[in-house]
Amino acid sequence: MKKIILLFPVCIAILTSCPKPESDETPLMARDTLYKIMNQWYYWYDKMPSVDKEDYSDPYELLEALRYKELDSQTSYVIDYDTYMAQMQGSSVSHGIRLGLDEAKNARIAFIYRNSPLYVNGVRRGWIVKKINGYDIADILIRNDSKKLAEVLGAQETGVTNTFLFSPPGQADITISSTKSPFVVNTVLLFDTLHLLNGSVAGHLVLSYFGGSTSNELKTAFAFFKANNVTDFILDLRYCTGGLVSVGQELASFIAGSSLTGSVYTKLLYNDKNQNSNKTLPFVATDYPLAVSKLVVITTRSTSGTSEAVINGLSPNINVVSVGDTTQGVPEIMKVWPCLKKYCFCLVTAKTVNSLDQDFYDGFAPDKREIDDITREFDNRQEKCLKEAIQYLETGSFSGKSENTFYRSIQSTENPYMISYAFSLK
C-alpha cells in the first residue's frame, strides 16, 4: 500500500492496486464502493442525506446525492483515474495558461507554465487575449460562461489546435496557432531575490500548486535563497489551490528554519469513527533552512487548502502578514481512493488545525487588500501586490491606499488543476 498526502484543498490519498474490469457493471461496482467508503470515512457521515444507492447509476451521481452541501459544496469529487494520475505526476495536455480580466476588463494571461506550447511561442503573463478561434474572450469571461470557454478551447487532448489573437504589451497584435500537447508542469512559477532599501535580501517565490514535482523545485529555489543570504520572504500563493500536504510541510519548514524542527506544524483530525488516524505533522529538517524574520504572503480567493495550511501552520511561530484578497477557507483533509483503475474518489475525511488548534473556515483576510495586477509580470516591482509586499518589508507598513476588489474564479472542464480561469474585478 502506498500513501500520498494531499490538500486539494487538503487530501490524503491511499493508492491500492485493483484490476480494471471491462464490464457494464463497473459504474455500479464503483457506486457501491463509494457508498461504503462514505459511510466510514466521510467527515460528515452523520449529516449525509438518507438515500437508496440503487437509485443512482454511477459514483458521480451518488456523491452529489450524499455530500453535506453546507460545508462541502464542491470539495469532494470523483475524477477519472488516468486524469488524476497524470495530475499527480505533474503532466498536462493543454495550452498551459490561466486567463483573467484586468481592471479595464481586458482578458489577459494571468500565468503560463514554462514548458507549455504557448510559452514556447513567447506568450507571457500580462498579454491581452483578444480572441480565441474568433470568439471575444473578454466577453466570455465577463459573462462568467465557463461552459462556453471550455467549448471554445476544445477537449484536453493532444492535437487540439486553437488560434489566439494576442496583444502583447507595447507591441502589435499577433496571431498564434497553438496545438495542445503533453508537457511537465513547473509548479514553481518564479523564484528570485529582491535587494531592499534597508539592505536586506528578500526571497520571492511564486507557487501554483503543491504537486509531485514541487519538492525538487523547492529544493532548487531554497538552495538559491540560502546561497544569497535571504532573511525576509515574499510567498506568492495567489493562484495556489492546494496539493500535497507533505510538500506544504516542506515549504513551511524551509521558511521557518531549523529552530522549529520537531515542533507542531499541523494536526490532521478525523471523524469519530477514525480517531486512531489522527496525527500530528511536525516541522522537518531541510537542507536549506532560512529562518526568515519577516514573511509577506500574497493571496486571492483562489488561495486554498495546502496554501492556507502553510499560513496557518507558520502563524503561531512567525509574524505572517498578507496582501491581496481573502483566501477560500478550506481546512478539509481528503482521502483519495483509486477504484477499479477507472475512478478516483477524493473525499473530505478530516480537517487540519495548527499548534493552537485553530482552523480557517473563514479564510485569511489580507492585512492589505489589493487587486491581482495581471497587467505585469510576477517580478515587476510595480505589480501592485508585489509593490505592497516590498513596501512592507522596507518600511514595516503598507501604503494607505486600499482597493475595493471582487475576485471570482471558474474552473475549465479541460482540467481543474492545470487550466483554470480567474476573474479579477473591481
Short mmCIF file of C-alpha atoms in Angstrom, two decimals:
data_model
loop_
_atom_site.label_atom_id
_atom_site.label_comp_id
_atom_site.label_asym_id
_atom_site.label_seq_id
_atom_site.Cartn_x
_atom_site.Cartn_y
_atom_site.Cartn_z
CA MET A 1 0.00 0.00 0.00
CA LYS A 2 1.37 3.39 -0.99
CA LYS A 3 0.30 6.61 0.72
CA ILE A 4 0.21 10.10 -0.75
CA ILE A 5 -0.83 13.11 1.33
CA LEU A 6 -2.59 15.98 -0.42
CA LEU A 7 -4.50 19.17 0.24
CA PHE A 8 -6.67 19.98 -2.80
CA PRO A 9 -7.77 21.67 -0.85
CA VAL A 10 -6.20 19.18 1.60
CA CYS A 11 -6.17 15.49 0.64
CA ILE A 12 -4.74 12.22 1.81
CA ALA A 13 -4.58 9.58 -0.88
CA ILE A 14 -4.05 5.88 -0.30
CA LEU A 15 -3.27 4.11 -3.55
CA THR A 16 -4.14 0.44 -3.83
CA SER A 17 -3.88 -1.92 -6.77
CA CYS A 18 -7.01 -3.42 -8.30
CA PRO A 19 -7.98 -4.94 -11.66
CA LYS A 20 -9.56 -2.93 -14.42
CA PRO A 21 -12.62 -4.93 -15.47
CA GLU A 22 -14.19 -4.26 -18.85
CA SER A 23 -17.82 -4.56 -17.84
CA ASP A 24 -21.09 -2.64 -17.86
CA GLU A 25 -21.15 -3.31 -14.11
CA THR A 26 -18.11 -1.11 -13.49
CA PRO A 27 -20.09 2.11 -12.67
CA LEU A 28 -22.36 0.16 -10.31
CA MET A 29 -19.43 -1.55 -8.59
CA ALA A 30 -17.78 1.84 -8.13
CA ARG A 31 -21.04 3.31 -6.83
CA ASP A 32 -21.32 0.57 -4.20
CA THR A 33 -17.69 1.02 -3.17
CA LEU A 34 -18.17 4.76 -2.82
CA TYR A 35 -21.23 4.22 -0.61
CA LYS A 36 -19.27 2.03 1.81
CA ILE A 37 -16.34 4.45 1.94
CA MET A 38 -18.59 7.47 2.54
CA ASN A 39 -20.29 5.79 5.48
CA GLN A 40 -16.96 5.02 7.14
CA TRP A 41 -14.60 7.84 6.22
CA TYR A 42 -16.61 10.90 5.16
CA TYR A 43 -16.02 13.62 7.75
CA TRP A 44 -19.72 14.50 7.85
CA TYR A 45 -21.01 10.92 7.50
CA ASP A 46 -23.64 11.63 10.18
CA LYS A 47 -25.00 14.58 8.18
CA MET A 48 -25.35 12.80 4.83
CA PRO A 49 -28.88 12.65 3.37
CA SER A 50 -30.58 9.28 3.62
CA VAL A 51 -30.65 7.82 0.10
CA ASP A 52 -31.05 4.46 -1.62
CA LYS A 53 -27.83 3.89 -3.55
CA GLU A 54 -29.71 1.72 -6.03
CA ASP A 55 -31.39 4.88 -7.34
CA TYR A 56 -28.06 6.08 -8.76
CA SER A 57 -26.26 4.74 -11.81
CA ASP A 58 -22.66 5.72 -11.08
CA PRO A 59 -20.42 7.20 -8.33
CA TYR A 60 -20.71 10.73 -9.73
CA GLU A 61 -24.47 10.81 -9.17
CA LEU A 62 -24.25 9.15 -5.77
CA LEU A 63 -21.65 11.60 -4.46
CA GLU A 64 -23.85 14.56 -5.41
CA ALA A 65 -26.73 12.96 -3.52
CA LEU A 66 -24.68 12.17 -0.39
CA ARG A 67 -22.44 15.21 0.08
CA TYR A 68 -23.04 17.56 3.03
CA LYS A 69 -23.60 20.65 0.92
CA GLU A 70 -23.47 23.18 3.76
CA LEU A 71 -19.70 22.72 4.11
CA ASP A 72 -18.90 20.51 1.12
CA SER A 73 -20.47 22.16 -1.89
CA GLN A 74 -17.69 21.06 -4.25
CA THR A 75 -14.64 19.97 -2.25
CA SER A 76 -15.24 16.21 -2.52
CA TYR A 77 -15.26 14.92 -6.06
CA VAL A 78 -14.95 11.89 -8.32
CA ILE A 79 -12.39 12.08 -11.11
CA ASP A 80 -11.21 9.84 -13.94
CA TYR A 81 -8.34 7.63 -12.76
CA ASP A 82 -5.96 8.39 -15.64
CA THR A 83 -6.59 12.13 -15.37
CA TYR A 84 -5.87 12.08 -11.64
CA MET A 85 -2.66 10.08 -12.05
CA ALA A 86 -1.43 12.44 -14.77
CA GLN A 87 -2.03 15.41 -12.44
CA MET A 88 -0.12 13.75 -9.62
CA GLN A 89 2.79 13.12 -11.96
CA GLY A 90 2.83 16.81 -12.89
CA SER A 91 1.83 16.40 -16.52
CA SER A 92 -0.76 18.27 -18.56
CA VAL A 93 -2.14 18.22 -22.08
CA SER A 94 -3.23 21.81 -22.64
CA HIS A 95 -2.06 25.27 -23.65
CA GLY A 96 -0.81 25.75 -20.08
CA ILE A 97 -2.47 29.09 -19.34
CA ARG A 98 -4.69 30.78 -16.80
CA LEU A 99 -6.86 33.65 -18.02
CA GLY A 100 -8.07 36.70 -16.12
CA LEU A 101 -9.74 40.08 -16.51
CA ASP A 102 -7.84 43.26 -15.74
CA GLU A 103 -9.41 46.44 -14.33
CA ALA A 104 -10.31 47.60 -17.86
CA LYS A 105 -11.94 44.20 -18.47
CA ASN A 106 -9.36 43.06 -20.98
CA ALA A 107 -8.78 39.31 -21.00
CA ARG A 108 -5.12 38.63 -20.17
CA ILE A 109 -2.74 35.78 -19.44
CA ALA A 110 -2.68 35.54 -15.62
CA PHE A 111 0.06 32.92 -15.71
CA ILE A 112 1.59 30.43 -18.09
CA TYR A 113 3.59 27.27 -17.48
CA ARG A 114 7.18 27.35 -18.71
CA ASN A 115 7.07 24.11 -20.74
CA SER A 116 3.68 24.74 -22.32
CA PRO A 117 3.07 25.20 -26.07
CA LEU A 118 2.18 28.89 -25.80
CA TYR A 119 5.19 29.71 -23.61
CA VAL A 120 7.44 28.23 -26.28
CA ASN A 121 5.77 30.67 -28.69
CA GLY A 122 6.80 33.60 -26.49
CA VAL A 123 3.50 34.22 -24.67
CA ARG A 124 3.87 35.64 -21.16
CA ARG A 125 1.80 36.87 -18.20
CA GLY A 126 0.13 40.18 -18.98
CA TRP A 127 -0.53 39.58 -22.69
CA ILE A 128 -4.04 40.60 -23.75
CA VAL A 129 -6.05 37.76 -25.30
CA LYS A 130 -8.43 39.39 -27.77
CA LYS A 131 -9.85 36.33 -29.46
CA ILE A 132 -9.60 32.54 -29.47
CA ASN A 133 -10.88 30.90 -32.65
CA GLY A 134 -12.64 34.18 -33.46
CA TYR A 135 -14.50 34.42 -30.14
CA ASP A 136 -14.25 37.53 -27.95
CA ILE A 137 -12.69 36.05 -24.80
CA ALA A 138 -13.23 39.11 -22.60
CA ASP A 139 -16.97 38.90 -23.28
CA ILE A 140 -17.00 35.22 -22.27
CA LEU A 141 -15.11 35.94 -19.06
CA ILE A 142 -17.31 38.92 -18.17
CA ARG A 143 -20.37 36.67 -18.57
CA ASN A 144 -18.66 34.06 -16.39
CA ASP A 145 -19.52 31.48 -19.04
CA SER A 146 -17.25 28.55 -18.19
CA LYS A 147 -19.20 26.20 -20.44
CA LYS A 148 -18.63 28.42 -23.48
CA LEU A 149 -14.96 28.87 -22.64
CA ALA A 150 -14.47 25.10 -22.45
CA GLU A 151 -16.33 24.72 -25.73
CA VAL A 152 -14.08 27.28 -27.44
CA LEU A 153 -10.88 25.66 -26.17
CA GLY A 154 -11.99 22.13 -27.01
CA ALA A 155 -11.03 18.79 -25.48
CA GLN A 156 -7.95 18.33 -23.35
CA GLU A 157 -6.35 16.07 -25.90
CA THR A 158 -3.12 16.03 -27.84
CA GLY A 159 -3.58 17.58 -31.28
CA VAL A 160 -6.40 20.01 -30.47
CA THR A 161 -5.45 23.33 -32.11
CA ASN A 162 -6.69 26.81 -31.20
CA THR A 163 -5.93 30.15 -32.86
CA PHE A 164 -5.19 33.04 -30.49
CA LEU A 165 -5.18 36.76 -31.29
CA PHE A 166 -2.85 38.40 -28.75
CA SER A 167 -1.93 41.98 -27.98
CA PRO A 168 1.49 41.86 -26.27
CA PRO A 169 2.34 44.90 -24.11
CA GLY A 170 3.89 47.62 -26.27
CA GLN A 171 3.73 45.50 -29.43
CA ALA A 172 1.49 45.00 -32.43
CA ASP A 173 -1.21 42.34 -32.32
CA ILE A 174 -0.05 38.85 -33.17
CA THR A 175 -1.89 35.66 -34.18
CA ILE A 176 -0.55 32.36 -32.82
CA SER A 177 -1.84 28.91 -33.67
CA SER A 178 -1.23 26.60 -30.70
CA THR A 179 -1.68 22.84 -30.56
CA LYS A 180 -2.26 21.13 -27.22
CA SER A 181 0.49 18.67 -26.36
CA PRO A 182 1.81 16.96 -23.21
CA PHE A 183 4.25 18.86 -21.02
CA VAL A 184 5.62 18.72 -17.48
CA VAL A 185 4.19 21.44 -15.27
CA ASN A 186 6.54 23.73 -13.34
CA THR A 187 4.64 24.34 -10.11
CA VAL A 188 7.19 26.97 -9.03
CA LEU A 189 6.34 29.74 -11.47
CA LEU A 190 9.17 32.02 -10.34
CA PHE A 191 11.88 32.35 -7.72
CA ASP A 192 14.24 35.30 -7.39
CA THR A 193 15.74 37.69 -4.83
CA LEU A 194 14.91 41.31 -4.13
CA HIS A 195 17.52 43.68 -2.70
CA LEU A 196 15.67 46.07 -0.40
CA LEU A 197 16.41 49.67 0.53
CA ASN A 198 17.10 48.68 4.14
CA GLY A 199 19.96 46.46 2.95
CA SER A 200 18.27 43.11 3.50
CA VAL A 201 17.70 40.47 0.82
CA ALA A 202 14.20 39.04 0.34
CA GLY A 203 13.42 35.72 -1.26
CA HIS A 204 10.48 35.77 -3.67
CA LEU A 205 8.64 32.56 -4.60
CA VAL A 206 5.53 32.17 -6.78
CA LEU A 207 3.82 28.78 -6.49
CA SER A 208 0.87 27.42 -8.47
CA TYR A 209 0.35 24.01 -6.83
CA PHE A 210 1.86 21.58 -4.31
CA GLY A 211 2.44 18.65 -6.68
CA GLY A 212 4.68 15.64 -7.02
CA SER A 213 7.46 17.62 -8.70
CA THR A 214 7.25 20.57 -6.32
CA SER A 215 9.60 19.12 -3.70
CA ASN A 216 12.58 19.11 -6.07
CA GLU A 217 11.63 22.54 -7.41
CA LEU A 218 11.57 23.92 -3.86
CA LYS A 219 14.99 22.44 -3.10
CA THR A 220 16.43 24.25 -6.11
CA ALA A 221 14.78 27.52 -5.11
CA PHE A 222 15.80 27.39 -1.46
CA ALA A 223 19.38 26.41 -2.29
CA PHE A 224 19.44 29.66 -4.28
CA PHE A 225 17.86 31.62 -1.41
CA LYS A 226 20.33 30.18 1.11
CA ALA A 227 23.30 31.00 -1.12
CA ASN A 228 22.07 34.58 -1.43
CA ASN A 229 21.65 35.11 2.34
CA VAL A 230 17.90 35.66 2.26
CA THR A 231 16.48 36.96 5.56
CA ASP A 232 13.00 38.18 4.51
CA PHE A 233 10.47 36.42 2.30
CA ILE A 234 7.58 37.08 -0.10
CA LEU A 235 5.49 33.96 -0.70
CA ASP A 236 3.09 34.38 -3.63
CA LEU A 237 0.22 31.89 -3.32
CA ARG A 238 -2.36 33.90 -5.27
CA TYR A 239 -3.20 31.01 -7.63
CA CYS A 240 -2.23 28.10 -5.38
CA THR A 241 -5.32 25.95 -4.81
CA GLY A 242 -3.71 23.14 -2.82
CA GLY A 243 -1.93 19.83 -3.28
CA LEU A 244 0.32 17.56 -1.27
CA VAL A 245 0.27 18.11 2.49
CA SER A 246 3.81 16.78 2.78
CA VAL A 247 5.09 19.41 0.32
CA GLY A 248 3.35 22.17 2.24
CA GLN A 249 5.09 20.80 5.34
CA GLU A 250 8.42 21.05 3.50
CA LEU A 251 7.78 24.62 2.34
CA ALA A 252 6.83 25.76 5.84
CA SER A 253 9.95 24.05 7.22
CA PHE A 254 12.23 25.78 4.69
CA ILE A 255 10.78 29.16 5.70
CA ALA A 256 10.66 28.53 9.47
CA GLY A 257 14.23 27.26 9.80
CA SER A 258 15.85 24.64 11.99
CA SER A 259 14.81 26.14 15.33
CA LEU A 260 11.26 24.84 14.82
CA THR A 261 12.26 21.34 13.67
CA GLY A 262 10.20 18.77 15.57
CA SER A 263 7.58 21.23 16.83
CA VAL A 264 3.96 21.07 15.64
CA TYR A 265 3.31 22.25 12.09
CA THR A 266 -0.25 20.95 11.70
CA LYS A 267 -2.66 18.33 13.04
CA LEU A 268 -4.97 16.10 10.99
CA LEU A 269 -8.27 15.39 12.80
CA TYR A 270 -10.66 12.67 11.56
CA ASN A 271 -14.30 11.80 12.32
CA ASP A 272 -15.30 9.86 15.43
CA LYS A 273 -15.08 6.52 13.58
CA ASN A 274 -11.41 7.07 12.73
CA GLN A 275 -9.82 8.75 15.73
CA ASN A 276 -6.87 6.36 15.52
CA SER A 277 -5.96 8.05 12.22
CA ASN A 278 -5.44 11.46 13.88
CA LYS A 279 -1.85 12.57 13.53
CA THR A 280 0.49 15.48 14.10
CA LEU A 281 2.87 16.66 11.41
CA PRO A 282 6.00 18.44 12.69
CA PHE A 283 8.27 20.97 11.07
CA VAL A 284 11.00 18.86 9.44
CA ALA A 285 14.74 19.27 8.90
CA THR A 286 15.68 20.64 5.47
CA ASP A 287 18.95 21.12 3.61
CA TYR A 288 18.40 24.86 3.20
CA PRO A 289 16.55 26.29 6.24
CA LEU A 290 16.09 30.07 6.17
CA ALA A 291 14.53 31.13 9.50
CA VAL A 292 13.11 34.31 7.92
CA SER A 293 12.47 37.32 10.13
CA LYS A 294 9.65 38.82 8.03
CA LEU A 295 7.14 36.96 5.86
CA VAL A 296 4.60 38.51 3.48
CA VAL A 297 2.12 36.21 1.71
CA ILE A 298 0.23 37.24 -1.44
CA THR A 299 -3.27 35.70 -1.53
CA THR A 300 -6.52 35.76 -3.54
CA ARG A 301 -9.86 33.96 -3.48
CA SER A 302 -8.09 31.10 -5.27
CA THR A 303 -5.67 30.52 -2.38
CA SER A 304 -6.87 27.41 -0.55
CA GLY A 305 -6.10 24.06 1.04
CA THR A 306 -2.39 23.40 1.47
CA SER A 307 -1.63 27.08 0.87
CA GLU A 308 -3.86 28.05 3.78
CA ALA A 309 -2.40 25.26 5.91
CA VAL A 310 1.08 26.73 5.38
CA ILE A 311 -0.14 30.14 6.53
CA ASN A 312 -1.99 28.57 9.47
CA GLY A 313 0.96 26.39 10.49
CA LEU A 314 3.50 29.23 10.38
CA SER A 315 1.40 31.93 12.03
CA PRO A 316 1.84 30.78 15.67
CA ASN A 317 5.62 30.94 15.19
CA ILE A 318 6.30 33.73 12.68
CA ASN A 319 4.72 37.14 12.12
CA VAL A 320 2.83 36.46 8.88
CA VAL A 321 1.20 39.38 7.06
CA SER A 322 -0.67 39.18 3.78
CA VAL A 323 -1.66 41.32 0.82
CA GLY A 324 -4.30 40.63 -1.82
CA ASP A 325 -7.71 39.15 -1.03
CA THR A 326 -9.32 36.77 1.48
CA THR A 327 -8.43 33.10 0.98
CA GLN A 328 -11.07 30.43 0.35
CA GLY A 329 -11.23 28.91 3.83
CA VAL A 330 -10.77 25.20 3.06
CA PRO A 331 -9.20 23.34 6.00
CA GLU A 332 -10.66 19.98 4.98
CA ILE A 333 -8.50 16.91 4.59
CA MET A 334 -9.33 14.46 1.83
CA LYS A 335 -8.52 10.81 1.37
CA VAL A 336 -8.28 9.63 -2.23
CA TRP A 337 -9.23 6.08 -3.23
CA PRO A 338 -8.46 4.80 -6.75
CA CYS A 339 -11.22 2.38 -7.72
CA LEU A 340 -11.03 -0.25 -10.47
CA LYS A 341 -8.42 1.91 -12.24
CA LYS A 342 -11.39 3.79 -13.64
CA TYR A 343 -12.21 6.35 -10.94
CA CYS A 344 -10.60 8.19 -8.06
CA PHE A 345 -12.76 9.14 -5.07
CA CYS A 346 -11.48 12.35 -3.45
CA LEU A 347 -13.50 12.70 -0.25
CA VAL A 348 -13.35 15.01 2.75
CA THR A 349 -12.32 12.84 5.68
CA ALA A 350 -10.88 15.28 8.24
CA LYS A 351 -9.68 18.81 8.82
CA THR A 352 -6.36 20.43 9.63
CA VAL A 353 -5.57 22.73 12.56
CA ASN A 354 -2.35 24.37 13.73
CA SER A 355 -0.47 24.02 17.03
CA LEU A 356 -3.06 26.30 18.67
CA ASP A 357 -5.92 24.09 17.35
CA GLN A 358 -7.06 26.88 15.01
CA ASP A 359 -8.76 26.06 11.70
CA PHE A 360 -9.55 28.53 8.91
CA TYR A 361 -13.10 28.04 7.65
CA ASP A 362 -13.42 31.82 7.33
CA GLY A 363 -10.25 32.07 5.26
CA PHE A 364 -7.46 34.53 5.94
CA ALA A 365 -8.36 38.17 5.33
CA PRO A 366 -5.44 40.23 3.97
CA ASP A 367 -3.73 42.87 6.07
CA LYS A 368 -3.67 44.94 2.90
CA ARG A 369 -6.41 44.49 0.28
CA GLU A 370 -5.08 44.84 -3.26
CA ILE A 371 -6.02 43.67 -6.76
CA ASP A 372 -4.26 40.93 -8.69
CA ASP A 373 -2.38 43.09 -11.20
CA ILE A 374 -2.30 40.76 -14.19
CA THR A 375 -1.02 43.54 -16.47
CA ARG A 376 2.51 42.96 -15.15
CA GLU A 377 4.91 40.05 -14.71
CA PHE A 378 5.30 38.48 -11.25
CA ASP A 379 8.77 40.03 -10.77
CA ASN A 380 7.81 43.54 -11.89
CA ARG A 381 8.25 45.79 -8.83
CA GLN A 382 5.29 47.88 -9.98
CA GLU A 383 2.94 44.85 -9.87
CA LYS A 384 0.51 46.03 -7.21
CA CYS A 385 0.68 43.10 -4.77
CA LEU A 386 4.46 42.76 -5.06
CA LYS A 387 4.89 46.53 -4.67
CA GLU A 388 2.91 46.46 -1.41
CA ALA A 389 4.87 43.44 -0.14
CA ILE A 390 8.18 45.19 -0.82
CA GLN A 391 6.97 48.37 0.89
CA TYR A 392 6.03 46.39 3.99
CA LEU A 393 9.43 44.69 4.18
CA GLU A 394 11.22 48.02 3.73
CA THR A 395 9.08 50.20 6.00
CA GLY A 396 7.04 47.91 8.26
CA SER A 397 3.72 49.15 6.86
CA PHE A 398 1.60 49.05 3.72
CA SER A 399 0.51 52.08 1.72
CA GLY A 400 -2.56 54.00 2.89
CA LYS A 401 -4.50 53.36 -0.31
CA SER A 402 -6.75 50.31 -0.22
CA GLU A 403 -8.51 48.78 -3.21
CA ASN A 404 -12.08 47.51 -3.14
CA THR A 405 -11.80 44.24 -5.02
CA PHE A 406 -14.06 41.47 -6.12
CA TYR A 407 -12.49 38.21 -7.22
CA ARG A 408 -14.14 35.15 -8.61
CA SER A 409 -12.76 32.16 -10.45
CA ILE A 410 -14.15 29.33 -12.52
CA GLN A 411 -12.60 26.03 -13.47
CA SER A 412 -12.29 24.83 -17.03
CA THR A 413 -13.79 21.45 -17.77
CA GLU A 414 -10.49 20.64 -19.50
CA ASN A 415 -8.53 20.20 -16.28
CA PRO A 416 -9.48 21.57 -12.86
CA TYR A 417 -5.84 21.79 -11.72
CA MET A 418 -3.75 22.75 -14.71
CA ILE A 419 -6.08 25.10 -16.57
CA SER A 420 -8.38 27.44 -14.73
CA TYR A 421 -9.66 30.91 -15.32
CA ALA A 422 -9.51 33.74 -12.79
CA PHE A 423 -11.55 36.90 -12.98
CA SER A 424 -10.17 39.90 -11.06
CA LEU A 425 -12.71 42.73 -10.99
CA LYS A 426 -13.12 45.99 -9.06
#
